[in-house]
Amino acid sequence: MAFFQAQEISISFGGLKALDRVSFTVNKGEIFSIIGPNGAGKTTIFNCINRFYDLDEGVFLLDGKSLSSAKTHQIADMGIARTFQNIELFKNMTVLDNLILGRHRKRRSNILTEMFFFKPVQRQEINSREKAEEIIDFLDLEAHRDQLVVNLPYGVQKTVELGRALAMEPTLLLLDEPTSGLNMEESEDLAFWLDDMKEELGITVLMVEHNMRFVKQTTDRVLAIDFGQTIIEGETNEVLNHPDVMRAYLGEENVCNA
Amino acid sequence: MEFFNELTQTILNGVAIGCIYGMVALGFVLIYKSTEVINFAQGELLMLGAFISYSLITQLHLSYWTALVVTILAMGIVGAILERVVLRSLVGEPTYAIVIVTIGISYFIRSIVSMIPGWGTDTYGFRTPFTDKFLRWGDVVISYEYLSIVVLALVLIAAVFVFFGYSRMGTAMRATSQNQLAAVYMGISVTRVFSLTWTIAAALGGIGGILLAPITFVHMNMGFIGLKAVPAAVLGGFTSPPGAIVGGLIIGITESLAGVYLEEGWKDIAAWIILIAVLIIRPQGLFGIQEKKKV
């Protein structure tokens, strides 16, 4: 059941082939990780999905529909949400406002209907706030609800960003290094939430991750890439124990010594 | 009593002018916050608004209130067209180039106004429902004209703040000014936000025009008021909408007091003296947030 597919995607920057005919398939409801050394092209894949770069060749298919003709802001409308390695929040707004902004694509209104605060606009507003409160509950953000994001610790900001993505009610959630900068306890919480998201919300997750322990703990299937090329795609254990993957991560000699 | 009467009158005049400075400054701030461009045509948009309302009232014989609404809509459309035709094609160009283009737009508007039959370089006026009416409060006499400016300006400014604070689009616009990248990921169309920003800024200019017209009359050089609104915006911190209004009021009142109680000439530099004094004490402006880099 292919839910999201990359078919033979390639992109170059100048002379550098950042991605070279990479293909992978994410099934509905699974947690899929992309791993690889720094500079392997992992985040580039995300940026291509989000249409910040145009692919030179190949195509992404979401539920069979190509993303190639969408504008950047329309990707959210297609049900794809994302978090960032370096956190991209609205820093001078409260946690609640950030979550409500996640609802933007779910609401339809124009200046006139808002000016008179028509029934549908009221309903959307109430609905948005309810959804935001649900997420605050789910991610344990109650204590920070009305605080400005800029004043929050890093780990909490990461959680808010996850919450904002969830507020979009995505069908596909892209997480770019979700555990980077988190301590052990926070990573455990995240693993727990991911499990809930998968089981209860049925969200398909595609993530880029360096923390192998975390990948092992949470992920169903893995794609390993290096230098823009696929090493292997498969079940988590199979990929993590593959000699080529170990070589890419640890270097030739270390594998021989191990 | 005589002194008290004069003082009240002077301050009220200052508040009225200050509201208009504030509105023009708010236009500066809105555009700067979302696009980092300082729109030097803001004053000319005000002038154009004044001319449009003048034509609507004296030539088409519309009522003041109808003219007010039509002017706001017309100026909104002008703003949207400017954004669509000129500014959008400059996305990605260096900011200073775009700022220079806005100076070009201001000259363009002046030329257009001077060429339109019935407008040109003459001075015009029109009657409002408040002309020649006064409120007497003991010995203090307050003109309805000034009072109407204050009330209307405050109502419209409040509407802008409610829009930004609570509406879906307003929230999206605030979000875009904080983090464009994240806004795009939320499904917010940044092009639409820019277009709306110019629409609102131009409409604010237009309102400023129709409100100012009864006091200064309608003429081509009305746009120079934009140069007084710049210190108002800087005073408030340049990124703070409430700061723009407060800055406008401070400059309006100071100028008005200086005009009555000081030697001739002080009036025009009062705004700048206040600005320099404030910037020495608070370099980030009254409401500005000092960006501190975490190291």
Coordinates of C-alpha atoms in Angstrom, one line a residue:
Chain A
M1 CA 0.0 0.0 0.0
A2 CA 2.2 2.8 -1.2
F3 CA 1.1 6.0 0.4
F4 CA 4.1 8.2 -0.4
Q5 CA 6.6 7.5 -3.0
A6 CA 9.8 9.0 -4.3
Q7 CA 10.5 7.8 -7.8
E8 CA 14.0 8.1 -9.2
I9 CA 14.5 11.7 -7.8
S10 CA 17.6 13.6 -8.8
I11 CA 18.8 17.1 -8.1
S12 CA 22.2 18.8 -8.6
F13 CA 23.5 22.0 -7.2
G14 CA 26.2 23.3 -9.5
G15 CA 28.3 20.3 -10.2
L16 CA 27.3 18.5 -7.1
K17 CA 24.7 15.7 -7.4
A18 CA 22.9 16.1 -4.2
L19 CA 20.4 13.3 -5.0
D20 CA 21.0 10.7 -7.6
R21 CA 18.0 8.6 -8.7
V22 CA 16.8 7.9 -5.2
S23 CA 13.6 6.0 -4.8
F24 CA 11.7 4.9 -1.7
T25 CA 8.2 4.0 -0.6
V26 CA 6.4 4.9 2.6
N27 CA 3.4 2.8 3.5
K28 CA 0.2 4.2 5.0
G29 CA 0.5 4.5 8.8
E30 CA 4.1 3.6 9.2
I31 CA 7.1 5.4 10.6
F32 CA 9.8 5.6 8.1
S33 CA 13.3 7.0 8.7
I34 CA 15.9 8.3 6.3
I35 CA 19.4 7.9 7.7
G36 CA 22.9 8.7 6.4
P37 CA 26.0 10.6 7.3
N38 CA 26.1 14.4 7.3
G39 CA 25.7 15.9 3.8
A40 CA 24.2 12.7 2.4
G41 CA 21.2 14.6 1.1
K42 CA 18.5 13.8 3.7
T43 CA 17.3 17.3 4.4
T44 CA 17.5 18.0 0.6
I45 CA 14.8 15.3 0.2
F46 CA 12.6 17.2 2.6
N47 CA 13.2 20.5 0.9
C48 CA 12.3 19.0 -2.4
I49 CA 9.1 17.5 -1.0
N50 CA 8.2 21.0 0.2
R51 CA 8.9 22.4 -3.2
F52 CA 11.7 24.7 -2.1
Y53 CA 13.8 23.1 -4.8
D54 CA 12.6 21.8 -8.2
L55 CA 13.7 18.2 -8.9
D56 CA 15.8 17.8 -12.0
E57 CA 14.3 14.4 -12.5
G58 CA 11.8 12.1 -10.9
V59 CA 8.6 12.7 -9.0
F60 CA 7.1 12.5 -5.5
L61 CA 3.7 10.9 -5.3
L62 CA 1.3 11.4 -2.4
D63 CA -1.6 9.0 -2.6
G64 CA -0.8 8.7 -6.3
K65 CA -0.9 12.5 -6.8
S66 CA 2.3 14.2 -8.0
L67 CA 3.6 17.1 -5.9
S68 CA 5.5 18.6 -8.9
S69 CA 3.0 21.3 -9.9
A70 CA 2.2 22.5 -6.4
K71 CA 3.4 25.8 -5.1
T72 CA 5.3 25.9 -1.8
H73 CA 2.4 27.0 0.3
Q74 CA 0.0 24.5 -1.3
I75 CA 2.0 21.6 0.1
A76 CA 0.4 22.2 3.5
D77 CA -3.0 21.9 1.7
M78 CA -2.1 18.5 0.5
G79 CA -1.8 17.3 4.0
I80 CA 2.0 17.5 4.5
A81 CA 3.3 19.1 7.7
R82 CA 6.9 19.5 8.7
T83 CA 9.3 20.3 11.6
F84 CA 12.8 21.6 11.3
Q85 CA 16.2 20.8 12.5
N86 CA 16.7 24.3 13.8
I87 CA 13.1 25.1 14.9
E88 CA 11.1 27.5 12.8
L89 CA 8.5 28.9 15.1
F90 CA 6.7 32.2 15.4
K91 CA 8.9 33.2 18.3
N92 CA 7.1 36.3 19.5
M93 CA 3.8 34.6 19.7
T94 CA 2.4 32.4 22.4
V95 CA 2.3 28.6 22.2
L96 CA -1.5 28.8 21.7
D97 CA -1.1 31.2 18.8
N98 CA 1.5 29.0 17.2
L99 CA -0.8 26.1 17.4
I100 CA -3.7 28.1 16.0
L101 CA -1.6 29.1 13.1
G102 CA -1.2 25.5 12.3
R103 CA -4.9 25.6 11.7
H104 CA -4.6 28.2 8.9
R105 CA -5.1 25.8 6.1
K106 CA -8.1 24.2 7.7
R107 CA -10.0 27.5 7.8
R108 CA -11.7 29.3 5.0
S109 CA -12.6 32.9 5.3
N110 CA -12.1 36.3 3.7
I111 CA -12.1 39.8 5.1
L112 CA -15.9 40.2 4.7
T113 CA -16.9 37.0 6.3
E114 CA -14.5 37.8 9.2
M115 CA -15.6 41.3 9.6
F116 CA -19.1 40.2 10.2
F117 CA -18.0 37.1 12.1
F118 CA -20.4 34.9 10.2
K119 CA -21.5 31.5 11.6
P120 CA -19.0 29.4 9.6
V121 CA -16.2 31.7 10.7
Q122 CA -17.3 31.3 14.3
R123 CA -17.5 27.6 14.0
Q124 CA -14.0 27.4 12.5
E125 CA -12.6 29.6 15.3
I126 CA -14.2 27.4 18.0
N127 CA -13.0 24.3 16.2
S128 CA -9.4 25.6 15.9
R129 CA -9.3 26.5 19.6
E130 CA -10.6 23.1 20.6
K131 CA -8.1 21.3 18.4
A132 CA -5.3 23.5 19.8
E133 CA -6.4 22.6 23.3
E134 CA -6.4 18.9 22.4
I135 CA -2.8 19.2 21.3
I136 CA -1.8 21.0 24.4
D137 CA -3.2 18.1 26.4
F138 CA -1.6 15.5 24.2
L139 CA 1.9 17.0 24.3
D140 CA 1.7 18.2 28.0
L141 CA 2.1 21.8 27.1
E142 CA -0.5 23.2 29.6
A143 CA 2.1 24.9 31.7
H144 CA 3.4 26.9 28.7
R145 CA 0.1 27.6 26.9
D146 CA 0.2 31.4 27.1
Q147 CA 3.9 31.9 27.2
L148 CA 5.9 33.4 24.3
V149 CA 7.8 30.8 22.5
V150 CA 11.0 32.8 22.6
N151 CA 11.2 32.4 26.4
L152 CA 10.8 28.6 26.4
P153 CA 13.6 26.1 26.7
Y154 CA 14.8 24.4 23.6
G155 CA 13.2 21.0 24.3
V156 CA 9.8 22.6 24.8
Q157 CA 10.2 24.7 21.6
K158 CA 10.7 21.4 19.7
T159 CA 7.6 20.0 21.3
V160 CA 5.6 23.2 20.3
E161 CA 6.9 22.8 16.7
L162 CA 5.6 19.2 16.7
G163 CA 2.3 20.4 18.1
R164 CA 2.0 23.0 15.4
A165 CA 2.6 20.4 12.8
L166 CA -0.1 18.2 14.4
A167 CA -2.5 21.1 14.5
M168 CA -2.4 20.9 10.7
E169 CA -4.0 17.5 10.9
P170 CA -1.4 16.1 8.4
T171 CA -1.7 12.8 6.7
L172 CA 2.1 12.8 6.2
L173 CA 4.4 14.3 8.9
L174 CA 8.0 15.2 8.0
L175 CA 10.3 15.4 11.1
D176 CA 13.8 16.7 10.5
E177 CA 16.1 15.4 13.3
P178 CA 13.4 15.4 15.9
T179 CA 15.7 14.3 18.7
S180 CA 18.6 16.7 18.1
G181 CA 19.2 18.8 21.1
L182 CA 16.8 16.8 23.3
N183 CA 17.9 15.0 26.5
M184 CA 17.2 11.4 27.2
E185 CA 13.9 12.0 29.0
E186 CA 12.7 14.3 26.2
S187 CA 13.6 11.7 23.6
E188 CA 11.7 9.1 25.5
D189 CA 8.6 11.3 25.6
L190 CA 8.9 11.9 21.8
A191 CA 9.1 8.1 21.1
F192 CA 6.0 7.7 23.2
W193 CA 4.1 10.5 21.3
L194 CA 5.2 9.1 18.0
D195 CA 3.7 5.7 18.9
D196 CA 0.5 7.4 19.9
M197 CA 0.4 9.4 16.7
K198 CA 0.8 6.3 14.7
E199 CA -1.7 4.2 16.7
E200 CA -4.4 6.8 17.5
L201 CA -4.1 9.4 14.9
G202 CA -3.0 7.2 12.0
I203 CA -0.4 9.7 10.8
T204 CA 2.3 8.5 8.5
V205 CA 5.7 9.8 9.6
L206 CA 8.8 10.3 7.5
M207 CA 11.8 11.4 9.5
V208 CA 15.4 12.2 9.1
E209 CA 17.3 11.0 12.2
H210 CA 20.8 10.5 13.4
N211 CA 20.1 8.9 16.8
M212 CA 20.2 5.2 15.9
R213 CA 18.8 4.1 19.3
F214 CA 15.8 6.3 18.6
V215 CA 15.5 4.9 15.0
K216 CA 15.6 1.4 16.3
Q217 CA 13.0 2.1 19.0
T218 CA 10.4 3.9 16.8
T219 CA 10.9 3.1 13.1
D220 CA 9.2 0.5 11.0
R221 CA 11.4 0.8 7.9
V222 CA 14.5 2.7 6.9
L223 CA 16.2 4.2 3.9
A224 CA 19.9 4.6 4.1
I225 CA 21.6 7.0 1.7
D226 CA 25.1 8.3 1.2
F227 CA 26.5 10.8 -1.2
G228 CA 23.0 11.3 -2.6
Q229 CA 22.6 7.6 -3.5
T230 CA 20.5 4.8 -2.0
I231 CA 22.5 2.3 0.0
I232 CA 19.5 0.2 1.0
E233 CA 15.9 0.4 1.9
G234 CA 14.2 -2.1 4.2
E235 CA 13.1 -3.2 7.6
T236 CA 14.8 -1.3 10.4
N237 CA 17.0 -4.1 11.8
E238 CA 18.0 -5.3 8.4
V239 CA 19.2 -1.8 7.3
L240 CA 20.9 -0.8 10.6
N241 CA 22.9 -4.1 10.5
H242 CA 23.8 -3.9 6.8
P243 CA 27.6 -3.8 6.3
D244 CA 27.4 -0.9 3.8
V245 CA 25.4 1.2 6.2
M246 CA 27.9 0.5 9.0
R247 CA 30.7 1.3 6.7
A248 CA 29.1 4.6 5.7
Y249 CA 28.6 5.6 9.3
L250 CA 31.7 4.2 10.9
G251 CA 34.3 4.2 8.1
E252 CA 35.9 1.2 6.5
E253 CA 38.6 0.4 9.2
N254 CA 36.3 0.5 12.2
V255 CA 34.0 -2.1 10.6
C256 CA 36.9 -4.4 10.0
N257 CA 38.1 -4.0 13.6
A258 CA 34.6 -4.5 15.1
Chain B
M1 CA -8.9 80.6 31.9
E2 CA -7.9 82.0 28.6
F3 CA -4.7 80.2 28.9
F4 CA -6.4 76.9 29.8
N5 CA -8.7 77.2 26.9
E6 CA -5.9 77.8 24.5
L7 CA -3.9 74.9 25.9
T8 CA -6.8 72.5 25.5
Q9 CA -7.4 73.7 22.0
T10 CA -3.7 73.3 21.1
I11 CA -3.4 69.9 22.6
L12 CA -6.6 68.7 20.8
N13 CA -5.3 70.0 17.5
G14 CA -2.1 68.2 18.2
V15 CA -3.9 65.0 19.0
A16 CA -5.9 65.3 15.7
I17 CA -2.8 65.8 13.6
G18 CA -1.0 63.2 15.7
C19 CA -3.7 60.6 14.8
I20 CA -3.0 61.3 11.1
Y21 CA 0.7 61.0 11.6
G22 CA 0.1 57.8 13.5
M23 CA -2.0 56.4 10.6
V24 CA 0.6 57.2 8.0
A25 CA 3.3 55.8 10.4
L26 CA 1.2 52.7 10.8
G27 CA 1.3 52.3 7.0
F28 CA 5.1 52.5 7.1
V29 CA 5.4 50.0 10.0
L30 CA 3.0 47.4 8.4
I31 CA 4.9 47.4 5.1
Y32 CA 8.3 47.4 6.9
K33 CA 7.4 44.6 9.2
S34 CA 6.3 42.2 6.4
T35 CA 8.6 43.2 3.6
E36 CA 11.4 45.2 5.2
V37 CA 10.8 47.9 2.7
I38 CA 10.3 51.6 3.8
N39 CA 7.6 52.9 1.6
F40 CA 8.4 56.5 0.8
A41 CA 5.2 56.8 -1.2
Q42 CA 3.1 56.6 1.9
G43 CA 2.6 60.4 2.0
E44 CA 1.6 60.5 -1.6
L45 CA -1.0 57.8 -1.0
L46 CA -2.5 60.1 1.6
M47 CA -2.5 63.0 -0.9
L48 CA -4.1 60.8 -3.6
G49 CA -6.8 59.7 -1.0
A50 CA -7.5 63.4 -0.3
F51 CA -7.9 64.2 -4.0
I52 CA -10.2 61.2 -4.5
S53 CA -12.4 62.2 -1.6
Y54 CA -12.4 65.8 -2.9
S55 CA -13.7 64.7 -6.3
L56 CA -16.3 62.3 -4.8
I57 CA -17.7 65.0 -2.6
T58 CA -17.5 68.2 -4.7
Q59 CA -17.8 66.7 -8.2
L60 CA -19.9 63.6 -7.7
H61 CA -21.8 65.1 -4.8
L62 CA -21.6 62.0 -2.6
S63 CA -22.1 62.4 1.1
Y64 CA -19.0 62.7 3.3
W65 CA -19.6 59.2 4.7
T66 CA -20.1 57.5 1.4
A67 CA -17.0 59.3 0.2
L68 CA -15.1 58.0 3.2
V69 CA -16.0 54.4 2.4
V70 CA -15.4 54.7 -1.3
T71 CA -12.0 56.4 -0.7
I72 CA -10.9 53.6 1.6
L73 CA -11.9 51.0 -1.0
A74 CA -10.4 52.9 -3.9
M75 CA -7.1 53.4 -2.1
G76 CA -7.1 49.7 -1.1
I77 CA -7.3 48.8 -4.7
V78 CA -4.5 51.3 -5.6
G79 CA -2.3 49.6 -3.0
A80 CA -3.1 46.2 -4.3
I81 CA -2.4 47.3 -7.9
L82 CA 0.9 48.9 -6.9
E83 CA 2.0 45.7 -5.1
R84 CA 0.9 43.5 -8.1
V85 CA 2.4 45.6 -10.8
V86 CA 5.5 47.1 -9.3
L87 CA 6.6 45.5 -6.0
R88 CA 5.9 41.8 -6.9
S89 CA 8.2 42.0 -9.9
L90 CA 11.0 43.2 -7.5
V91 CA 10.8 40.3 -5.1
G92 CA 14.4 39.1 -4.5
E93 CA 16.0 42.5 -5.4
P94 CA 18.0 44.2 -2.7
T95 CA 15.9 46.2 -0.2
Y96 CA 17.6 49.5 -1.0
A97 CA 16.6 49.2 -4.6
I98 CA 13.0 48.6 -3.7
V99 CA 13.0 51.6 -1.3
I100 CA 14.3 53.8 -4.2
V101 CA 11.5 52.5 -6.3
T102 CA 9.0 53.6 -3.7
I103 CA 10.4 57.1 -4.1
G104 CA 9.8 56.7 -7.8
I105 CA 6.2 55.7 -7.1
S106 CA 5.8 58.8 -5.0
Y107 CA 6.9 61.1 -7.9
F108 CA 4.8 59.1 -10.2
I109 CA 1.7 59.7 -8.1
R110 CA 2.5 63.4 -7.9
S111 CA 2.8 63.7 -11.7
I112 CA -0.4 61.8 -12.3
V113 CA -2.3 64.0 -9.8
S114 CA -0.9 67.2 -11.5
M115 CA -2.0 65.9 -14.9
I116 CA -5.6 65.0 -14.0
P117 CA -8.1 67.7 -15.1
G118 CA -9.7 69.3 -12.1
W119 CA -6.9 68.2 -9.8
G120 CA -3.6 69.7 -10.9
T121 CA -1.5 71.9 -8.6
D122 CA -4.3 74.1 -7.1
T123 CA -5.6 74.0 -3.6
Y124 CA -9.0 72.7 -2.9
G125 CA -11.3 72.3 0.1
F126 CA -14.5 70.6 0.8
R127 CA -17.2 70.8 3.5
T128 CA -17.7 68.0 6.0
P129 CA -20.7 67.5 8.3
F130 CA -18.4 68.9 11.0
T131 CA -17.3 72.1 9.3
D132 CA -18.0 75.3 11.4
K133 CA -19.5 73.4 14.3
F134 CA -18.2 73.7 17.8
L135 CA -18.6 72.0 21.1
R136 CA -18.6 74.4 24.1
W137 CA -17.5 73.1 27.4
G138 CA -17.4 75.9 29.9
D139 CA -15.0 78.3 28.4
V140 CA -13.3 75.7 26.3
V141 CA -14.4 75.6 22.7
I142 CA -13.6 72.5 20.7
S143 CA -14.1 72.3 17.0
Y144 CA -16.1 69.3 15.8
E145 CA -13.7 69.1 12.8
Y146 CA -10.8 68.2 15.0
L147 CA -12.9 66.0 17.3
S148 CA -14.2 64.1 14.3
I149 CA -10.6 63.4 13.2
V150 CA -9.7 62.0 16.5
V151 CA -12.8 59.8 16.9
L152 CA -12.7 58.5 13.3
A153 CA -9.0 57.8 13.4
L154 CA -9.2 56.0 16.6
V155 CA -12.1 53.8 15.4
L156 CA -10.3 52.9 12.2
I157 CA -7.0 52.3 14.0
A158 CA -8.9 50.0 16.5
A159 CA -10.4 48.1 13.5
V160 CA -6.9 47.6 12.1
F161 CA -5.7 46.3 15.5
V162 CA -8.6 43.9 15.9
F163 CA -8.0 42.6 12.4
F164 CA -4.4 41.9 13.1
G165 CA -5.0 40.6 16.6
Y166 CA -7.9 38.3 16.0
S167 CA -8.7 37.5 12.4
R168 CA -7.3 34.5 10.6
M169 CA -5.7 36.6 7.9
G170 CA -4.4 39.1 10.4
T171 CA -2.8 36.4 12.4
A172 CA -1.3 34.9 9.3
M173 CA 0.2 38.4 8.4
R174 CA 1.7 38.7 11.9
A175 CA 3.1 35.2 11.5
T176 CA 4.6 36.0 8.1
S177 CA 6.4 39.0 9.5
Q178 CA 8.0 36.9 12.2
N179 CA 9.0 33.9 10.1
Q180 CA 8.3 33.7 6.4
L181 CA 9.6 30.2 6.0
A182 CA 7.4 28.8 8.7
A183 CA 4.4 30.7 7.4
V184 CA 4.8 29.1 4.0
Y185 CA 4.8 25.7 5.7
M186 CA 1.6 26.5 7.5
G187 CA 0.0 27.0 4.0
I188 CA 0.0 30.8 4.2
S189 CA 0.5 32.4 0.8
V190 CA 3.2 35.0 1.3
T191 CA 2.2 36.7 -2.0
R192 CA -1.3 37.2 -0.6
V193 CA 0.1 38.6 2.6
F194 CA 2.2 41.1 0.8
S195 CA -0.7 42.2 -1.4
L196 CA -3.0 42.6 1.6
T197 CA -0.3 44.5 3.5
W198 CA -0.1 47.1 0.6
T199 CA -3.8 47.2 0.4
I200 CA -4.2 48.0 4.1
A201 CA -1.3 50.5 4.1
A202 CA -2.7 52.4 1.1
A203 CA -6.2 52.4 2.6
L204 CA -4.7 53.9 5.8
G205 CA -3.0 56.5 3.7
G206 CA -6.3 57.3 2.0
I207 CA -8.1 57.6 5.3
G208 CA -5.4 60.0 6.5
G209 CA -6.0 62.0 3.4
I210 CA -9.7 62.4 3.8
L211 CA -9.3 63.3 7.5
L212 CA -6.5 65.8 6.9
A213 CA -8.2 67.5 4.0
P214 CA -10.5 69.8 6.0
I215 CA -7.5 71.1 8.0
T216 CA -4.8 71.6 5.5
F217 CA -6.9 71.7 2.3
V218 CA -6.3 69.4 -0.6
H219 CA -3.1 70.1 -2.6
M220 CA -0.3 68.3 -4.2
N221 CA 2.2 68.9 -1.4
M222 CA 0.1 67.2 1.2
G223 CA 2.3 64.2 0.7
F224 CA 5.1 65.9 2.6
I225 CA 3.3 64.9 5.8
G226 CA 4.8 61.5 5.1
L227 CA 8.2 63.0 6.1
K228 CA 6.7 63.8 9.5
A229 CA 5.3 60.4 9.9
V230 CA 8.8 58.8 9.5
P231 CA 10.0 60.2 12.8
A232 CA 6.7 59.1 14.4
A233 CA 7.3 55.5 13.2
V234 CA 11.0 55.6 14.3
L235 CA 10.0 57.0 17.7
G236 CA 7.7 54.1 18.2
G237 CA 10.4 51.6 17.3
F238 CA 9.5 51.1 13.6
T239 CA 8.3 47.6 14.1
S240 CA 5.6 48.3 16.6
P241 CA 2.1 49.2 15.3
P242 CA 1.0 50.7 18.7
G243 CA 4.4 52.5 18.8
A244 CA 3.5 54.2 15.5
I245 CA 0.3 55.6 16.9
V246 CA 1.9 56.7 20.1
G247 CA 4.8 58.2 18.2
G248 CA 2.4 60.0 15.9
L249 CA 0.5 61.5 18.9
I250 CA 3.7 62.6 20.6
I251 CA 4.9 64.4 17.5
G252 CA 1.5 65.9 16.7
I253 CA 1.1 67.3 20.2
T254 CA 4.7 68.6 20.5
E255 CA 4.5 70.2 17.1
S256 CA 1.2 71.9 18.0
L257 CA 2.5 73.2 21.3
A258 CA 5.7 74.4 19.7
G259 CA 3.7 76.2 17.0
V260 CA 1.7 78.2 19.6
Y261 CA 4.1 78.8 22.4
L262 CA 7.5 79.0 20.7
E263 CA 9.1 81.2 18.1
E264 CA 8.3 80.6 14.5
G265 CA 10.4 77.8 13.1
W266 CA 10.4 75.6 16.1
K267 CA 7.3 73.9 14.9
D268 CA 8.9 72.2 12.0
I269 CA 11.9 70.9 13.9
A270 CA 10.1 69.9 17.0
A271 CA 9.4 66.4 15.7
W272 CA 13.1 65.9 15.0
I273 CA 14.3 67.2 18.3
I274 CA 12.0 64.9 20.1
L275 CA 13.1 62.0 17.9
I276 CA 16.8 62.6 18.7
A277 CA 16.2 63.0 22.4
V278 CA 14.2 59.7 22.5
L279 CA 16.8 57.8 20.5
I280 CA 19.6 59.0 22.8
I281 CA 17.7 57.6 25.8
R282 CA 16.1 54.5 24.1
P283 CA 17.9 53.7 20.9
Q284 CA 15.4 51.0 20.0
G285 CA 12.5 53.5 20.1
L286 CA 9.7 53.6 22.6
F287 CA 8.1 50.2 21.8
G288 CA 10.9 48.6 19.9
I289 CA 12.3 45.3 20.9
Q290 CA 16.1 45.3 21.2
E291 CA 17.3 42.2 19.3
K292 CA 19.7 40.5 21.6
K293 CA 21.9 37.9 20.1
K294 CA 22.4 34.8 22.2
V295 CA 26.0 33.8 22.2

